[in-house]
Amino acid sequence: MIRYLLLLALAGAACAEKARFDNYRVHSVLPESEHHLRFLRELEENNDFLFWNDVRAVNASVHIMVPPHKTAQFQEIVDFVGLKSEIYINDVQKLIDAENNNPAARSGIFGWNAYYRLNDIYNWLDSLEAQYPGVVSVVVGGTTYEGREIRGVKVSYKAGNPGVFVEGGIHAREWISPATVTYILNQLLTSQDPAIRDIAENYDWYIFPSFNPDGYEYTHTTNRLWRKTRSRSSSLCYGADPNRNWGFHWMDGGASSSACSETYAGSSAFSEIEARSLSQYISTIADKLSVYLSFHSYSQYLLIPYGFSNAHISNYDTLMDIGKKAINSLSQRYGTKYVVGNIVDVIYVASGGSMDWVRGEYGTPITYTYELRDTGRNGFVLPAEQIIPTGEETLDSVLTILQEARSVI
Ligand code: 0X9
Ligand code: ZN
């Protein structure tokens, strides 16, 4: 019921103005026993608080957003269960206000000192096609519920290259993902570094900054913390989790059948037009793909398939080996530390993801999902000053992956 009222409030706000998060705090809570884990899982299912990350394991902190009017309730809960809790974000709204206050975002000139609206990104993609004729071509990978294009580019300097697919922004609120993906694309076209030129010109790139354009726009106009698509399949809640909706081991753990859940898998596999149309597009180029990279935030993980099981896939050792080299490269520039591993081992069971479908359906050999910066001090609301450093270190690791991939594809 409480959840329902909150949704009504948010839906009302949708027509009028942006949802605000004044004095909302994010607490980092430490489960120290199986009992704590069970308790936190139950709390998450109750949908009373928005969990920014998931309940994983003993000693893995859980980030829980607490509205000011629920502070007392939250305090009672943690005291009662004996959970250690620390405030990571004192005022979510302040962080949101500071995140993107750079006037660059409104200047009309595209760049990496601010987060941009979908149309700014799309106009920039179009401009690349004009600027790099014969190299960049704009492609439409799919359509959204609200009728937007899912626009990307193909970058190809010559025929016959192995293909790399780069997916950003499947979760709407993870703004650093589209920003990092456009950063990488820009470097591929403009960098003079011979190592970057080498991967740019000797792979064919299929790059999609936003796999969830409706959700991304909604995070700009209405609710900064929206995750899902914007489809309407139930009378209660909007959207499904587009990274639980793909048709390989759909609803095989770590996904919800309730429409109001943040991990709602949808009414059936590929019920969401974004996942369905993108899967059809990927099918048309799958035989050309050697590498699939998916970008999320946050937590600083480099993840390998699958999300429904931690059984070792055929080239597990290779992916772990390359992954370790990649996170080592990533750490060189700014000391940013990542953890590499199977999804289930590192985070939690999560079925129906895009990477899993690509791997399961086509056997694409080199597949990784990034969880970009940070580890929770800003979470989804990563200040725009961190876009370029994140882009730089991430590209360092992508370079390593593609250099190493050569000997195995
Ligand atoms: O839960 C997810 O979808 C991802 N984490 S996030 O915090 N960004 O939501 C993890 C994706 C794991 N990938 C697959 N299951 N394929
Ligand atoms: Zn995500």
CSV table of C-alpha atoms and ligand atoms in Angstrom, one decimal:
chain,number,residue,atom,x,y,z
A,1,MET,CA,0.0,0.0,0.0
A,2,ILE,CA,2.8,2.4,1.0
A,3,ARG,CA,4.5,1.5,-2.2
A,4,TYR,CA,1.3,2.3,-4.1
A,5,LEU,CA,0.9,5.7,-2.5
A,6,LEU,CA,4.5,6.5,-3.3
A,7,LEU,CA,4.0,5.5,-6.9
A,8,LEU,CA,0.9,7.7,-7.1
A,9,ALA,CA,2.9,10.6,-5.7
A,10,LEU,CA,5.7,10.0,-8.3
A,11,ALA,CA,3.2,9.6,-11.1
A,12,GLY,CA,1.6,12.9,-10.1
A,13,ALA,CA,5.0,14.5,-10.1
A,14,ALA,CA,5.5,13.1,-13.6
A,15,CYS,CA,2.9,15.4,-15.0
A,16,ALA,CA,4.0,18.4,-13.0
A,17,GLU,CA,7.6,18.4,-12.0
A,18,LYS,CA,10.7,16.5,-11.1
A,19,ALA,CA,10.8,14.1,-8.1
A,20,ARG,CA,12.9,15.7,-5.4
A,21,PHE,CA,15.1,13.9,-2.9
A,22,ASP,CA,15.7,16.6,-0.3
A,23,ASN,CA,17.3,15.2,2.8
A,24,TYR,CA,17.1,11.6,1.5
A,25,ARG,CA,20.1,9.8,2.8
A,26,VAL,CA,21.9,6.8,1.5
A,27,HIS,CA,23.1,4.5,4.3
A,28,SER,CA,25.7,1.8,3.9
A,29,VAL,CA,24.7,-1.1,6.0
A,30,LEU,CA,27.0,-4.1,6.8
A,31,PRO,CA,25.4,-7.5,7.0
A,32,GLU,CA,27.6,-9.6,9.4
A,33,SER,CA,25.6,-12.9,9.4
A,34,GLU,CA,23.3,-15.0,7.4
A,35,HIS,CA,20.5,-13.7,9.6
A,36,HIS,CA,21.4,-10.1,8.6
A,37,LEU,CA,21.3,-11.2,4.9
A,38,ARG,CA,17.9,-12.8,5.2
A,39,PHE,CA,16.6,-9.8,7.0
A,40,LEU,CA,17.9,-7.3,4.4
A,41,ARG,CA,16.5,-9.4,1.6
A,42,GLU,CA,13.1,-9.3,3.2
A,43,LEU,CA,13.4,-5.5,3.7
A,44,GLU,CA,14.2,-5.1,0.0
A,45,GLU,CA,11.3,-7.2,-1.1
A,46,ASN,CA,9.0,-5.0,1.1
A,47,ASN,CA,9.7,-2.1,-1.3
A,48,ASP,CA,9.7,0.3,1.6
A,49,PHE,CA,13.1,1.7,0.9
A,50,LEU,CA,15.0,2.0,-2.4
A,51,PHE,CA,18.1,-0.2,-2.4
A,52,TRP,CA,20.9,1.4,-4.5
A,53,ASN,CA,22.8,-1.9,-4.7
A,54,ASP,CA,21.9,-5.4,-3.9
A,55,VAL,CA,22.1,-7.7,-0.9
A,56,ARG,CA,25.1,-9.9,-1.9
A,57,ALA,CA,27.0,-11.6,0.9
A,58,VAL,CA,28.2,-11.3,4.5
A,59,ASN,CA,30.5,-8.3,4.8
A,60,ALA,CA,29.4,-6.8,1.5
A,61,SER,CA,27.8,-3.4,2.2
A,62,VAL,CA,24.3,-2.7,1.1
A,63,HIS,CA,23.3,0.9,0.2
A,64,ILE,CA,19.8,1.9,1.2
A,65,MET,CA,18.1,5.2,0.5
A,66,VAL,CA,16.1,6.6,3.4
A,67,PRO,CA,13.6,9.4,3.0
A,68,PRO,CA,13.6,12.0,5.8
A,69,HIS,CA,10.2,10.9,7.1
A,70,LYS,CA,11.3,7.3,7.4
A,71,THR,CA,14.6,8.1,9.3
A,72,ALA,CA,13.1,7.0,12.6
A,73,GLN,CA,11.6,3.8,11.2
A,74,PHE,CA,15.0,2.9,9.5
A,75,GLN,CA,16.9,3.6,12.7
A,76,GLU,CA,14.6,1.3,14.7
A,77,ILE,CA,15.1,-1.4,12.2
A,78,VAL,CA,18.9,-1.4,12.1
A,79,ASP,CA,19.0,-1.1,15.9
A,80,PHE,CA,16.6,-4.0,16.4
A,81,VAL,CA,18.6,-6.3,14.1
A,82,GLY,CA,22.0,-5.0,15.2
A,83,LEU,CA,23.2,-3.9,11.8
A,84,LYS,CA,26.2,-1.5,11.5
A,85,SER,CA,25.2,1.5,9.4
A,86,GLU,CA,27.1,4.5,8.1
A,87,ILE,CA,25.8,7.5,6.1
A,88,TYR,CA,27.3,7.5,2.6
A,89,ILE,CA,25.2,10.3,1.1
A,90,ASN,CA,23.7,12.9,3.4
A,91,ASP,CA,21.4,14.6,1.0
A,92,VAL,CA,20.7,13.0,-2.4
A,93,GLN,CA,19.1,16.1,-3.8
A,94,LYS,CA,22.2,18.2,-3.1
A,95,LEU,CA,24.3,15.6,-4.9
A,96,ILE,CA,21.8,15.6,-7.9
A,97,ASP,CA,21.9,19.4,-8.0
A,98,ALA,CA,25.7,19.4,-8.0
A,99,GLU,CA,26.1,16.5,-10.4
A,100,ASN,CA,25.3,18.3,-13.6
A,101,ASN,CA,25.5,22.0,-12.8
A,102,ASN,CA,28.0,22.6,-15.6
A,103,PRO,CA,26.6,25.1,-18.1
A,104,ALA,CA,28.4,23.0,-20.8
A,105,ALA,CA,25.4,20.7,-20.8
A,106,ARG,CA,23.2,23.5,-22.0
A,107,SER,CA,25.7,25.1,-24.4
A,108,GLY,CA,24.9,22.9,-27.4
A,109,ILE,CA,28.5,21.8,-27.7
A,110,PHE,CA,28.8,18.1,-27.0
A,111,GLY,CA,31.6,17.0,-24.6
A,112,TRP,CA,32.6,15.1,-21.4
A,113,ASN,CA,32.4,17.8,-18.7
A,114,ALA,CA,28.7,17.3,-18.3
A,115,TYR,CA,25.9,14.7,-18.8
A,116,TYR,CA,23.8,15.3,-21.9
A,117,ARG,CA,20.2,14.7,-22.9
A,118,LEU,CA,19.4,11.9,-25.4
A,119,ASN,CA,19.0,14.4,-28.3
A,120,ASP,CA,22.4,16.0,-27.7
A,121,ILE,CA,23.9,12.5,-27.9
A,122,TYR,CA,21.9,11.6,-31.0
A,123,ASN,CA,22.8,14.9,-32.8
A,124,TRP,CA,26.5,14.2,-31.9
A,125,LEU,CA,26.3,10.7,-33.5
A,126,ASP,CA,24.7,12.3,-36.6
A,127,SER,CA,27.5,14.9,-36.7
A,128,LEU,CA,30.1,12.1,-36.7
A,129,GLU,CA,28.6,10.5,-39.7
A,130,ALA,CA,29.0,13.8,-41.6
A,131,GLN,CA,32.5,14.3,-40.2
A,132,TYR,CA,33.9,10.8,-40.9
A,133,PRO,CA,32.2,9.8,-44.2
A,134,GLY,CA,32.9,6.2,-45.1
A,135,VAL,CA,34.0,5.4,-41.5
A,136,VAL,CA,31.0,6.3,-39.3
A,137,SER,CA,27.5,5.3,-40.2
A,138,VAL,CA,24.5,5.9,-38.0
A,139,VAL,CA,22.4,2.8,-37.3
A,140,VAL,CA,19.1,2.3,-35.7
A,141,GLY,CA,19.2,-0.7,-33.5
A,142,GLY,CA,15.6,-0.6,-32.2
A,143,THR,CA,12.6,1.3,-31.1
A,144,THR,CA,11.3,2.3,-27.7
A,145,TYR,CA,7.9,2.1,-26.1
A,146,GLU,CA,7.4,5.8,-26.4
A,147,GLY,CA,8.5,5.7,-30.0
A,148,ARG,CA,12.1,6.9,-29.8
A,149,GLU,CA,14.9,5.5,-31.9
A,150,ILE,CA,17.6,3.4,-30.3
A,151,ARG,CA,20.4,5.1,-32.3
A,152,GLY,CA,24.0,4.0,-32.5
A,153,VAL,CA,26.9,4.1,-34.9
A,154,LYS,CA,29.0,1.6,-36.8
A,155,VAL,CA,32.6,2.6,-37.0
A,156,SER,CA,34.6,0.7,-39.7
A,157,TYR,CA,37.9,1.7,-41.3
A,158,LYS,CA,38.1,-1.4,-43.5
A,159,ALA,CA,36.2,-4.5,-44.5
A,160,GLY,CA,36.6,-7.9,-42.8
A,161,ASN,CA,37.4,-6.7,-39.2
A,162,PRO,CA,36.1,-8.7,-36.2
A,163,GLY,CA,33.2,-6.9,-34.6
A,164,VAL,CA,32.9,-5.3,-31.2
A,165,PHE,CA,29.5,-4.4,-29.8
A,166,VAL,CA,29.3,-1.7,-27.1
A,167,GLU,CA,26.1,-1.3,-25.1
A,168,GLY,CA,25.5,1.6,-22.8
A,169,GLY,CA,22.7,2.9,-20.7
A,170,ILE,CA,20.4,-0.1,-20.4
A,171,HIS,CA,19.6,1.1,-16.9
A,172,ALA,CA,18.3,4.6,-17.1
A,173,ARG,CA,19.9,6.2,-14.0
A,174,GLU,CA,23.4,4.9,-14.6
A,175,TRP,CA,24.4,8.1,-16.4
A,176,ILE,CA,28.2,7.4,-16.4
A,177,SER,CA,27.5,4.6,-18.8
A,178,PRO,CA,26.4,6.6,-21.9
A,179,ALA,CA,29.0,9.2,-21.0
A,180,THR,CA,31.8,6.6,-20.9
A,181,VAL,CA,30.5,5.0,-24.1
A,182,THR,CA,30.5,8.3,-26.0
A,183,TYR,CA,34.0,9.0,-24.5
A,184,ILE,CA,35.3,5.8,-25.9
A,185,LEU,CA,33.7,6.4,-29.3
A,186,ASN,CA,35.3,9.9,-29.5
A,187,GLN,CA,38.7,8.5,-28.7
A,188,LEU,CA,38.4,5.8,-31.3
A,189,LEU,CA,37.9,8.6,-33.9
A,190,THR,CA,40.2,11.2,-32.6
A,191,SER,CA,43.1,9.6,-30.6
A,192,GLN,CA,46.6,9.8,-32.1
A,193,ASP,CA,47.8,7.1,-29.8
A,194,PRO,CA,49.0,4.2,-32.0
A,195,ALA,CA,47.6,1.6,-29.7
A,196,ILE,CA,44.1,3.2,-29.8
A,197,ARG,CA,44.4,3.7,-33.6
A,198,ASP,CA,45.2,0.0,-33.9
A,199,ILE,CA,42.1,-1.2,-32.1
A,200,ALA,CA,40.0,1.6,-33.7
A,201,GLU,CA,40.9,0.6,-37.2
A,202,ASN,CA,41.3,-3.2,-36.9
A,203,TYR,CA,38.0,-3.9,-35.3
A,204,ASP,CA,34.5,-2.9,-36.6
A,205,TRP,CA,32.6,-1.2,-33.8
A,206,TYR,CA,28.8,-1.2,-33.2
A,207,ILE,CA,28.3,1.5,-30.5
A,208,PHE,CA,25.0,2.3,-28.7
A,209,PRO,CA,25.3,4.8,-25.9
A,210,SER,CA,21.7,4.3,-24.7
A,211,PHE,CA,19.8,1.0,-24.8
A,212,ASN,CA,17.0,2.6,-22.8
A,213,PRO,CA,16.2,6.0,-24.2
A,214,ASP,CA,12.8,6.4,-22.7
A,215,GLY,CA,14.2,5.7,-19.2
A,216,TYR,CA,17.2,7.9,-19.8
A,217,GLU,CA,15.0,10.9,-20.8
A,218,TYR,CA,12.7,10.2,-17.8
A,219,THR,CA,15.8,10.4,-15.5
A,220,HIS,CA,16.4,13.9,-16.9
A,221,THR,CA,12.9,15.2,-16.9
A,222,THR,CA,11.2,13.5,-13.9
A,223,ASN,CA,13.0,11.0,-11.7
A,224,ARG,CA,16.8,10.9,-11.6
A,225,LEU,CA,16.7,7.5,-10.0
A,226,TRP,CA,14.6,5.6,-12.6
A,227,ARG,CA,16.1,2.3,-13.7
A,228,LYS,CA,13.6,0.5,-15.9
A,229,THR,CA,11.9,1.0,-19.3
A,230,ARG,CA,8.7,3.1,-19.4
A,231,SER,CA,6.2,0.6,-20.7
A,232,ARG,CA,2.8,0.2,-19.1
A,233,SER,CA,2.0,-3.5,-18.6
A,234,SER,CA,0.3,-3.3,-15.3
A,235,SER,CA,-2.1,-0.8,-13.8
A,236,LEU,CA,0.2,-0.3,-10.8
A,237,CYS,CA,3.7,0.3,-12.0
A,238,TYR,CA,5.6,1.4,-15.1
A,239,GLY,CA,8.4,-0.4,-16.8
A,240,ALA,CA,10.3,-3.6,-16.7
A,241,ASP,CA,14.0,-4.1,-16.0
A,242,PRO,CA,15.5,-4.2,-19.5
A,243,ASN,CA,18.4,-6.3,-18.2
A,244,ARG,CA,16.1,-9.0,-17.0
A,245,ASN,CA,14.0,-9.2,-20.2
A,246,TRP,CA,16.2,-11.0,-22.7
A,247,GLY,CA,15.3,-14.5,-23.8
A,248,PHE,CA,18.1,-16.7,-22.5
A,249,HIS,CA,17.3,-18.3,-19.1
A,250,TRP,CA,14.6,-15.7,-18.7
A,251,MET,CA,13.3,-15.6,-15.1
A,252,ASP,CA,15.8,-18.2,-14.0
A,253,GLY,CA,16.7,-16.5,-10.7
A,254,GLY,CA,17.4,-12.9,-9.6
A,255,ALA,CA,14.5,-11.5,-11.4
A,256,SER,CA,11.0,-10.5,-10.2
A,257,SER,CA,7.5,-11.3,-11.6
A,258,SER,CA,6.0,-8.3,-9.8
A,259,ALA,CA,5.5,-5.3,-11.9
A,260,CYS,CA,6.6,-2.8,-9.2
A,261,SER,CA,9.9,-4.4,-8.5
A,262,GLU,CA,13.1,-2.8,-9.8
A,263,THR,CA,14.1,-6.1,-11.3
A,264,TYR,CA,10.7,-6.9,-12.9
A,265,ALA,CA,11.6,-9.3,-15.8
A,266,GLY,CA,8.5,-8.2,-17.8
A,267,SER,CA,5.4,-10.2,-18.7
A,268,SER,CA,7.4,-12.6,-20.9
A,269,ALA,CA,10.9,-12.8,-22.4
A,270,PHE,CA,11.3,-9.9,-24.8
A,271,SER,CA,8.0,-8.3,-23.7
A,272,GLU,CA,9.9,-5.0,-23.8
A,273,ILE,CA,10.2,-3.5,-27.3
A,274,GLU,CA,13.7,-2.2,-26.5
A,275,ALA,CA,15.1,-5.7,-25.7
A,276,ARG,CA,13.1,-7.4,-28.5
A,277,SER,CA,14.0,-5.0,-31.3
A,278,LEU,CA,17.7,-4.8,-30.2
A,279,SER,CA,17.9,-8.5,-30.1
A,280,GLN,CA,16.6,-8.6,-33.7
A,281,TYR,CA,19.2,-6.1,-34.7
A,282,ILE,CA,22.0,-8.0,-33.0
A,283,SER,CA,20.9,-11.1,-34.8
A,284,THR,CA,21.6,-9.5,-38.1
A,285,ILE,CA,25.3,-8.9,-37.2
A,286,ALA,CA,25.9,-11.6,-34.6
A,287,ASP,CA,28.1,-13.7,-37.0
A,288,LYS,CA,30.4,-10.7,-37.2
A,289,LEU,CA,30.8,-10.2,-33.4
A,290,SER,CA,33.8,-11.4,-31.5
A,291,VAL,CA,33.3,-9.1,-28.5
A,292,TYR,CA,30.3,-7.8,-26.5
A,293,LEU,CA,30.8,-5.1,-23.9
A,294,SER,CA,28.0,-3.8,-21.7
A,295,PHE,CA,28.4,-0.8,-19.4
A,296,HIS,CA,26.6,-0.3,-16.1
A,297,SER,CA,27.2,1.4,-12.9
A,298,TYR,CA,28.1,1.3,-10.1
A,299,SER,CA,30.5,-0.9,-7.9
A,300,GLN,CA,33.7,-1.3,-10.0
A,301,TYR,CA,33.3,-4.8,-11.2
A,302,LEU,CA,34.2,-6.5,-14.4
A,303,LEU,CA,31.7,-9.3,-14.9
A,304,ILE,CA,31.7,-12.5,-17.0
A,305,PRO,CA,28.7,-14.7,-17.9
A,306,TYR,CA,26.4,-16.1,-16.9
A,307,GLY,CA,24.1,-14.3,-14.5
A,308,PHE,CA,21.9,-17.4,-13.8
A,309,SER,CA,24.7,-19.7,-12.8
A,310,ASN,CA,28.3,-19.6,-11.7
A,311,ALA,CA,29.1,-22.8,-13.6
A,312,HIS,CA,32.3,-22.2,-15.5
A,313,ILE,CA,31.6,-21.4,-19.2
A,314,SER,CA,33.8,-22.9,-21.9
A,315,ASN,CA,36.4,-20.1,-21.9
A,316,TYR,CA,36.1,-19.1,-18.3
A,317,ASP,CA,39.8,-19.3,-17.7
A,318,THR,CA,40.5,-17.1,-20.7
A,319,LEU,CA,37.9,-14.5,-19.7
A,320,MET,CA,39.3,-14.4,-16.2
A,321,ASP,CA,42.8,-14.1,-17.4
A,322,ILE,CA,42.1,-11.3,-19.8
A,323,GLY,CA,39.8,-9.7,-17.2
A,324,LYS,CA,42.6,-9.6,-14.6
A,325,LYS,CA,44.9,-7.9,-17.1
A,326,ALA,CA,42.2,-5.5,-18.0
A,327,ILE,CA,41.5,-4.4,-14.4
A,328,ASN,CA,45.2,-4.1,-13.9
A,329,SER,CA,45.5,-1.7,-16.8
A,330,LEU,CA,42.4,0.2,-15.5
A,331,SER,CA,44.0,0.7,-12.1
A,332,GLN,CA,47.3,2.1,-13.5
A,333,ARG,CA,46.1,5.7,-14.3
A,334,TYR,CA,44.2,6.7,-11.1
A,335,GLY,CA,44.5,3.6,-8.8
A,336,THR,CA,40.8,2.7,-9.3
A,337,LYS,CA,40.3,-0.9,-8.1
A,338,TYR,CA,38.0,-3.3,-9.8
A,339,VAL,CA,37.0,-6.9,-9.0
A,340,VAL,CA,36.7,-9.4,-11.9
A,341,GLY,CA,34.6,-12.6,-11.9
A,342,ASN,CA,31.4,-14.4,-12.8
A,343,ILE,CA,28.2,-12.4,-12.1
A,344,VAL,CA,26.9,-14.8,-9.5
A,345,ASP,CA,30.2,-15.1,-7.8
A,346,VAL,CA,30.8,-11.4,-7.6
A,347,ILE,CA,27.4,-9.9,-7.2
A,348,TYR,CA,24.3,-12.0,-7.3
A,349,VAL,CA,22.1,-14.2,-9.4
A,350,ALA,CA,20.6,-12.0,-12.2
A,351,SER,CA,19.0,-13.8,-15.2
A,352,GLY,CA,17.7,-12.3,-18.5
A,353,GLY,CA,20.6,-9.9,-19.1
A,354,SER,CA,21.6,-8.8,-22.6
A,355,MET,CA,25.2,-10.1,-22.4
A,356,ASP,CA,23.9,-13.5,-21.3
A,357,TRP,CA,21.6,-13.6,-24.3
A,358,VAL,CA,24.3,-12.7,-26.8
A,359,ARG,CA,26.6,-15.3,-25.3
A,360,GLY,CA,23.9,-18.0,-24.9
A,361,GLU,CA,22.4,-17.5,-28.3
A,362,TYR,CA,25.5,-16.9,-30.4
A,363,GLY,CA,28.5,-18.1,-28.4
A,364,THR,CA,30.3,-14.7,-28.7
A,365,PRO,CA,33.6,-15.5,-27.2
A,366,ILE,CA,34.7,-12.3,-25.4
A,367,THR,CA,31.8,-10.8,-23.3
A,368,TYR,CA,32.1,-8.5,-20.3
A,369,THR,CA,29.8,-6.3,-18.3
A,370,TYR,CA,31.3,-3.4,-16.6
A,371,GLU,CA,30.0,-1.8,-13.4
A,372,LEU,CA,31.8,1.5,-13.6
A,373,ARG,CA,32.6,4.0,-10.8
A,374,ASP,CA,32.2,4.5,-7.9
A,375,THR,CA,31.7,2.2,-4.9
A,376,GLY,CA,28.8,4.1,-3.4
A,377,ARG,CA,30.0,7.5,-2.2
A,378,ASN,CA,28.1,9.0,-5.1
A,379,GLY,CA,26.6,5.9,-6.6
A,380,PHE,CA,24.5,6.6,-9.6
A,381,VAL,CA,25.0,10.3,-9.1
A,382,LEU,CA,28.6,10.5,-10.1
A,383,PRO,CA,29.8,14.1,-10.4
A,384,ALA,CA,30.4,15.1,-14.0
A,385,GLU,CA,34.1,15.9,-13.2
A,386,GLN,CA,34.6,12.2,-13.0
A,387,ILE,CA,33.4,11.5,-16.6
A,388,ILE,CA,36.8,12.0,-18.2
A,389,PRO,CA,38.8,10.1,-15.7
A,390,THR,CA,36.3,7.3,-15.8
A,391,GLY,CA,36.5,7.3,-19.6
A,392,GLU,CA,40.3,7.3,-19.6
A,393,GLU,CA,40.7,4.4,-17.2
A,394,THR,CA,37.9,2.4,-18.8
A,395,LEU,CA,39.4,2.8,-22.3
A,396,ASP,CA,42.8,1.6,-20.9
A,397,SER,CA,41.1,-1.6,-19.9
A,398,VAL,CA,39.1,-1.9,-23.2
A,399,LEU,CA,42.4,-1.6,-25.0
A,400,THR,CA,43.9,-4.5,-23.0
A,401,ILE,CA,40.8,-6.6,-23.6
A,402,LEU,CA,41.0,-6.1,-27.4
A,403,GLN,CA,44.7,-6.6,-27.6
A,404,GLU,CA,44.4,-9.8,-25.6
A,405,ALA,CA,41.4,-10.9,-27.5
A,406,ARG,CA,43.4,-11.1,-30.7
A,407,SER,CA,45.1,-14.3,-29.8
A,408,VAL,CA,41.8,-16.1,-28.9
A,409,ILE,CA,39.3,-15.0,-31.6
B,1,0X9,O1,21.6,-6.2,-12.0
B,1,0X9,C1,22.0,-5.8,-13.1
B,1,0X9,O2,21.4,-5.9,-14.1
B,1,0X9,C2,23.5,-5.3,-13.2
B,1,0X9,N1,23.8,-4.6,-12.0
B,1,0X9,S1,23.2,-3.1,-11.8
B,1,0X9,O3,23.5,-2.6,-10.5
B,1,0X9,N2,23.8,-2.1,-12.8
B,1,0X9,O4,21.8,-3.1,-12.0
B,1,0X9,C3,24.4,-6.6,-13.3
B,1,0X9,C4,24.3,-7.2,-14.7
B,1,0X9,C5,24.7,-8.5,-14.7
B,1,0X9,N3,24.6,-9.0,-16.1
B,1,0X9,C6,23.8,-10.0,-16.5
B,1,0X9,N4,23.0,-10.6,-15.7
B,1,0X9,N5,24.0,-10.4,-17.7
B,2,ZN,ZN,22.8,-1.5,-14.4
